[in-house]
mmCIF file of C-alpha atoms in Angstrom:
data_model
loop_
_atom_site.group_PDB
_atom_site.id
_atom_site.type_symbol
_atom_site.label_atom_id
_atom_site.label_comp_id
_atom_site.label_asym_id
_atom_site.label_seq_id
_atom_site.Cartn_x
_atom_site.Cartn_y
_atom_site.Cartn_z
ATOM 1 C CA UNK A 127 0.000 0.000 0.000
ATOM 2 C CA UNK A 128 1.412 3.379 -1.035
ATOM 3 C CA UNK A 129 1.224 6.060 1.624
ATOM 4 C CA UNK A 130 -0.699 9.206 0.699
ATOM 5 C CA UNK A 131 2.476 11.231 1.267
ATOM 6 C CA UNK A 132 4.132 9.548 -1.724
ATOM 7 C CA UNK A 133 1.157 10.316 -3.922
ATOM 8 C CA UNK A 134 1.370 13.980 -2.957
ATOM 9 C CA UNK A 135 5.119 14.019 -3.527
ATOM 10 C CA UNK A 136 4.642 12.477 -6.970
ATOM 11 C CA UNK A 137 2.270 15.320 -7.855
ATOM 12 C CA UNK A 138 4.870 17.772 -6.562
ATOM 13 C CA UNK A 139 7.617 16.143 -8.614
ATOM 14 C CA UNK A 140 5.454 16.317 -11.729
ATOM 15 C CA UNK A 141 4.993 20.039 -11.081
ATOM 16 C CA UNK A 142 8.772 20.469 -10.941
ATOM 17 C CA UNK A 143 9.148 18.664 -14.264
ATOM 18 C CA UNK A 144 6.415 20.771 -15.862
ATOM 19 C CA UNK A 145 8.285 23.852 -14.691
ATOM 20 C CA UNK A 146 11.473 22.381 -16.181
ATOM 21 C CA UNK A 147 9.667 21.895 -19.505
ATOM 22 C CA UNK A 148 8.921 25.619 -19.670
ATOM 23 C CA UNK A 149 12.592 26.604 -19.497
ATOM 24 C CA UNK A 150 13.717 27.721 -22.947
ATOM 25 C CA UNK A 151 17.287 27.543 -24.154
ATOM 26 C CA UNK A 152 19.163 29.838 -26.521
ATOM 27 C CA UNK A 153 19.119 27.175 -29.223
ATOM 28 C CA UNK A 154 16.389 26.610 -31.823
ATOM 29 C CA UNK A 155 14.326 23.605 -32.871
ATOM 30 C CA UNK A 156 13.723 24.821 -36.419
ATOM 31 C CA UNK A 157 14.588 27.533 -38.926
ATOM 32 C CA UNK A 158 11.659 29.612 -37.633
ATOM 33 C CA UNK A 159 13.558 30.099 -34.359
ATOM 34 C CA UNK A 160 11.232 28.019 -32.196
ATOM 35 C CA UNK A 161 13.143 27.853 -28.907
ATOM 36 C CA UNK A 162 14.382 24.508 -27.684
ATOM 37 C CA UNK A 163 13.111 23.667 -24.198
ATOM 38 C CA UNK A 164 15.094 21.982 -21.453
ATOM 39 C CA UNK A 165 12.997 18.848 -21.913
ATOM 40 C CA UNK A 166 13.698 18.824 -25.665
ATOM 41 C CA UNK A 167 17.391 19.080 -24.851
ATOM 42 C CA UNK A 168 17.251 16.386 -22.166
ATOM 43 C CA UNK A 169 15.601 13.872 -24.479
ATOM 44 C CA UNK A 170 18.159 14.592 -27.209
ATOM 45 C CA UNK A 171 21.117 14.170 -24.864
ATOM 46 C CA UNK A 172 19.676 11.068 -23.183
ATOM 47 C CA UNK A 173 19.090 9.184 -26.429
ATOM 48 C CA UNK A 174 22.336 10.267 -28.086
ATOM 49 C CA UNK A 175 24.446 9.612 -24.981
ATOM 50 C CA UNK A 176 23.074 6.080 -24.660
ATOM 51 C CA UNK A 177 23.468 5.365 -28.373
ATOM 52 C CA UNK A 178 27.045 6.675 -28.534
ATOM 53 C CA UNK A 179 28.089 4.984 -25.293
ATOM 54 C CA UNK A 180 26.617 1.625 -26.294
ATOM 55 C CA UNK A 181 28.420 1.656 -29.645
ATOM 56 C CA UNK A 182 31.690 3.480 -28.955
ATOM 57 C CA UNK A 183 32.237 3.321 -25.170
ATOM 58 C CA UNK A 184 31.145 -0.176 -24.099
ATOM 59 C CA UNK A 185 33.184 0.117 -20.914
ATOM 60 C CA UNK A 186 30.665 2.635 -19.552
ATOM 61 C CA UNK A 187 27.664 1.645 -17.447
ATOM 62 C CA UNK A 188 24.748 2.458 -19.764
ATOM 63 C CA UNK A 189 22.313 2.691 -16.852
ATOM 64 C CA UNK A 190 24.395 5.396 -15.219
ATOM 65 C CA UNK A 191 24.761 7.236 -18.524
ATOM 66 C CA UNK A 192 20.974 7.286 -18.960
ATOM 67 C CA UNK A 193 20.294 8.398 -15.388
ATOM 68 C CA UNK A 194 22.867 11.182 -15.454
ATOM 69 C CA UNK A 195 21.586 12.457 -18.793
ATOM 70 C CA UNK A 196 18.004 12.519 -17.508
ATOM 71 C CA UNK A 197 18.800 14.701 -14.487
ATOM 72 C CA UNK A 198 21.838 16.656 -15.705
ATOM 73 C CA UNK A 199 20.021 19.985 -16.122
ATOM 74 C CA UNK A 200 17.131 19.587 -13.688
ATOM 75 C CA UNK A 201 18.402 22.396 -11.442
ATOM 76 C CA UNK A 202 17.517 24.731 -14.323
ATOM 77 C CA UNK A 203 13.869 24.386 -13.332
ATOM 78 C CA UNK A 204 14.831 27.012 -10.749
ATOM 79 C CA UNK A 205 17.796 28.793 -12.331
ATOM 80 C CA UNK A 206 16.803 28.930 -15.975
ATOM 81 C CA UNK A 207 19.297 28.083 -18.698
ATOM 82 C CA UNK A 208 22.595 29.921 -19.015
ATOM 83 C CA UNK A 209 24.101 29.390 -22.451
ATOM 84 C CA UNK A 210 27.815 28.571 -22.411
ATOM 85 C CA UNK A 211 28.137 28.624 -26.190
ATOM 86 C CA UNK A 212 30.071 31.917 -26.189
ATOM 87 C CA UNK A 213 32.488 30.490 -23.684
ATOM 88 C CA UNK A 214 34.611 33.538 -22.872
ATOM 89 C CA UNK A 215 31.563 35.594 -21.884
ATOM 90 C CA UNK A 216 30.095 33.163 -19.312
ATOM 91 C CA UNK A 217 30.124 33.998 -15.592
ATOM 92 C CA UNK A 218 30.715 30.438 -14.420
ATOM 93 C CA UNK A 219 31.003 31.386 -10.731
ATOM 94 C CA UNK A 220 27.511 32.903 -10.720
ATOM 95 C CA UNK A 221 26.126 29.956 -12.698
ATOM 96 C CA UNK A 222 27.579 27.405 -10.270
ATOM 97 C CA UNK A 223 26.350 29.317 -7.205
ATOM 98 C CA UNK A 224 22.794 29.502 -8.554
ATOM 99 C CA UNK A 225 22.808 25.813 -9.437
ATOM 100 C CA UNK A 226 24.115 24.825 -6.001
ATOM 101 C CA UNK A 227 21.248 26.737 -4.410
ATOM 102 C CA UNK A 228 18.759 25.042 -6.730
ATOM 103 C CA UNK A 229 20.150 21.615 -5.896
ATOM 104 C CA UNK A 230 19.740 22.334 -2.200
ATOM 105 C CA UNK A 231 16.094 23.198 -2.846
ATOM 106 C CA UNK A 232 15.610 19.880 -4.653
ATOM 107 C CA UNK A 233 17.214 18.110 -1.690
ATOM 108 C CA UNK A 234 14.904 19.897 0.754
ATOM 109 C CA UNK A 235 11.823 19.171 -1.348
ATOM 110 C CA UNK A 236 12.488 15.552 -2.315
ATOM 111 C CA UNK A 237 15.441 14.266 -0.282
ATOM 112 C CA UNK A 238 13.303 12.255 2.133
ATOM 113 C CA UNK A 239 10.656 10.842 -0.198
ATOM 114 C CA UNK A 240 12.589 10.462 -3.473
ATOM 115 C CA UNK A 241 16.283 10.509 -2.507
ATOM 116 C CA UNK A 242 17.306 9.073 -5.909
ATOM 117 C CA UNK A 243 16.690 12.486 -7.443
ATOM 118 C CA UNK A 244 19.092 14.493 -5.301
ATOM 119 C CA UNK A 245 21.648 11.694 -5.032
ATOM 120 C CA UNK A 246 21.825 11.213 -8.800
ATOM 121 C CA UNK A 247 22.180 14.921 -9.543
ATOM 122 C CA UNK A 248 24.821 15.193 -6.820
ATOM 123 C CA UNK A 249 26.736 12.211 -8.210
ATOM 124 C CA UNK A 250 26.578 13.671 -11.717
ATOM 125 C CA UNK A 251 27.829 17.062 -10.592
ATOM 126 C CA UNK A 252 30.689 15.520 -8.611
ATOM 127 C CA UNK A 253 32.042 14.146 -11.933
ATOM 128 C CA UNK A 254 33.733 11.279 -10.093
ATOM 129 C CA UNK A 255 32.333 8.624 -12.436
ATOM 130 C CA UNK A 256 33.547 8.332 -16.034
ATOM 131 C CA UNK A 257 29.860 8.119 -16.979
ATOM 132 C CA UNK A 258 29.230 11.560 -15.467
ATOM 133 C CA UNK A 259 32.231 13.038 -17.284
ATOM 134 C CA UNK A 260 31.108 11.394 -20.518
ATOM 135 C CA UNK A 261 27.595 12.841 -20.263
ATOM 136 C CA UNK A 262 28.828 16.313 -19.320
ATOM 137 C CA UNK A 263 31.340 16.329 -22.182
ATOM 138 C CA UNK A 264 28.872 15.033 -24.768
ATOM 139 C CA UNK A 265 26.345 17.601 -23.543
ATOM 140 C CA UNK A 266 28.599 20.282 -25.041
ATOM 141 C CA UNK A 267 27.825 18.887 -28.504
ATOM 142 C CA UNK A 268 24.077 19.358 -28.198
ATOM 143 C CA UNK A 269 23.946 23.059 -29.190
ATOM 144 C CA UNK A 270 26.130 22.233 -32.199
ATOM 145 C CA UNK A 271 23.715 19.496 -33.253
ATOM 146 C CA UNK A 272 20.745 21.849 -33.104
ATOM 147 C CA UNK A 273 22.680 24.470 -35.088
ATOM 148 C CA UNK A 274 23.617 21.931 -37.772
ATOM 149 C CA UNK A 275 19.953 20.925 -38.080
ATOM 150 C CA UNK A 276 18.545 24.476 -38.233
ATOM 151 C CA UNK A 277 20.553 26.022 -41.090
ATOM 152 C CA UNK A 278 23.218 27.423 -38.772
ATOM 153 C CA UNK A 279 20.841 30.132 -37.509
ATOM 154 C CA UNK A 280 22.201 30.556 -33.999
ATOM 155 C CA UNK A 281 25.864 30.458 -35.020
ATOM 156 C CA UNK A 282 25.279 33.187 -37.600
ATOM 157 C CA UNK A 283 23.447 35.332 -35.050
ATOM 158 C CA UNK A 284 26.284 35.030 -32.522
ATOM 159 C CA UNK A 285 29.273 35.202 -34.860
ATOM 160 C CA UNK A 286 29.471 37.330 -37.996
ATOM 161 C CA UNK A 287 32.589 35.551 -39.204
ATOM 162 C CA UNK A 288 33.475 31.867 -39.270
ATOM 163 C CA UNK A 289 36.966 32.677 -37.986
ATOM 164 C CA UNK A 290 35.442 34.057 -34.776
ATOM 165 C CA UNK A 291 33.326 30.927 -34.386
ATOM 166 C CA UNK A 292 36.399 28.775 -34.949
ATOM 167 C CA UNK A 293 38.317 30.710 -32.291
ATOM 168 C CA UNK A 294 35.411 30.271 -29.848
ATOM 169 C CA UNK A 295 35.330 26.516 -30.452
ATOM 170 C CA UNK A 296 39.071 26.233 -29.923
ATOM 171 C CA UNK A 297 38.767 28.013 -26.563
ATOM 172 C CA UNK A 298 35.923 25.694 -25.531
ATOM 173 C CA UNK A 299 37.840 22.563 -26.507
ATOM 174 C CA UNK A 300 40.968 23.638 -24.647
ATOM 175 C CA UNK A 301 38.929 24.415 -21.528
ATOM 176 C CA UNK A 302 37.161 21.049 -21.658
ATOM 177 C CA UNK A 303 40.336 19.050 -22.252
ATOM 178 C CA UNK A 304 42.019 20.721 -19.285
ATOM 179 C CA UNK A 305 39.134 19.891 -16.938
ATOM 180 C CA UNK A 306 36.520 17.122 -16.681
ATOM 181 C CA UNK A 307 36.839 15.994 -20.320
ATOM 182 C CA UNK A 308 40.516 15.086 -19.980
ATOM 183 C CA UNK A 309 39.810 11.344 -20.240
ATOM 184 C CA UNK A 310 36.727 11.477 -22.466
ATOM 185 C CA UNK A 311 38.384 10.913 -25.824
ATOM 186 C CA UNK A 312 35.326 9.679 -27.720
ATOM 187 C CA UNK A 313 33.016 12.448 -26.477
ATOM 188 C CA UNK A 314 35.652 15.075 -27.245
ATOM 189 C CA UNK A 315 36.341 13.694 -30.715
ATOM 190 C CA UNK A 316 32.612 13.768 -31.412
ATOM 191 C CA UNK A 317 32.352 17.344 -30.126
ATOM 192 C CA UNK A 318 35.265 18.585 -32.207
ATOM 193 C CA UNK A 319 34.187 16.874 -35.420
ATOM 194 C CA UNK A 320 30.688 18.306 -35.074
ATOM 195 C CA UNK A 321 32.160 21.735 -34.326
ATOM 196 C CA UNK A 322 34.268 21.544 -37.489
ATOM 197 C CA UNK A 323 31.145 20.773 -39.509
ATOM 198 C CA UNK A 324 29.399 23.770 -37.948
ATOM 199 C CA UNK A 325 32.332 26.063 -38.751
ATOM 200 C CA UNK A 326 32.463 24.775 -42.323
ATOM 201 C CA UNK A 327 28.719 25.323 -42.710
ATOM 202 C CA UNK A 328 29.068 28.863 -41.341
ATOM 203 C CA UNK A 329 31.892 29.595 -43.792
ATOM 204 C CA UNK A 330 29.892 28.269 -46.745
ATOM 205 C CA UNK A 331 26.745 30.189 -45.846
ATOM 206 C CA UNK A 332 28.406 33.518 -45.058
ATOM 207 C CA UNK A 333 31.500 33.307 -47.281
ATOM 208 C CA UNK A 334 33.594 34.410 -44.312
#
């Protein structure tokens, strides 16, 4: 018999996820600039992370990959999305502080009834597991994938010249390789090959 408290907490959790679904990202779903939501992004990352890991990284625990991908951005239900695409312009300290506060709220709201939620987010953010580092690294390819599938709209809006986009991507790659992505060779190779396609597309479309 399920206690009434768990029924109420399930309703509360659904409300959190509905709030999460209303968070829009800077990226687009189509050429008409329909914003991508956090749930759109989460589904994309979850499916792609599992598919790539199963085929190219069989040493990873696929269950962990799926769980980390599902919860990786859930704190954004409270913080909103902060795009890190233009890497040099991001205030990472402020972003991390806001997300830590949001995670504490999730712990306070669901830590007793549904501890899996907080514990999984916490484990992901600790980046101790190779699965967590894999998911976080591959996550950095998701904006590139949406750009490649929407006629390069966002890249052209952010960068007038392909050389500037290329410089931005080089900075991002160097930052990732010197931090949590240091041992994620497959995820980084995927990210960099996709980035090169995006840069090439930008150069072809803008002749720059």
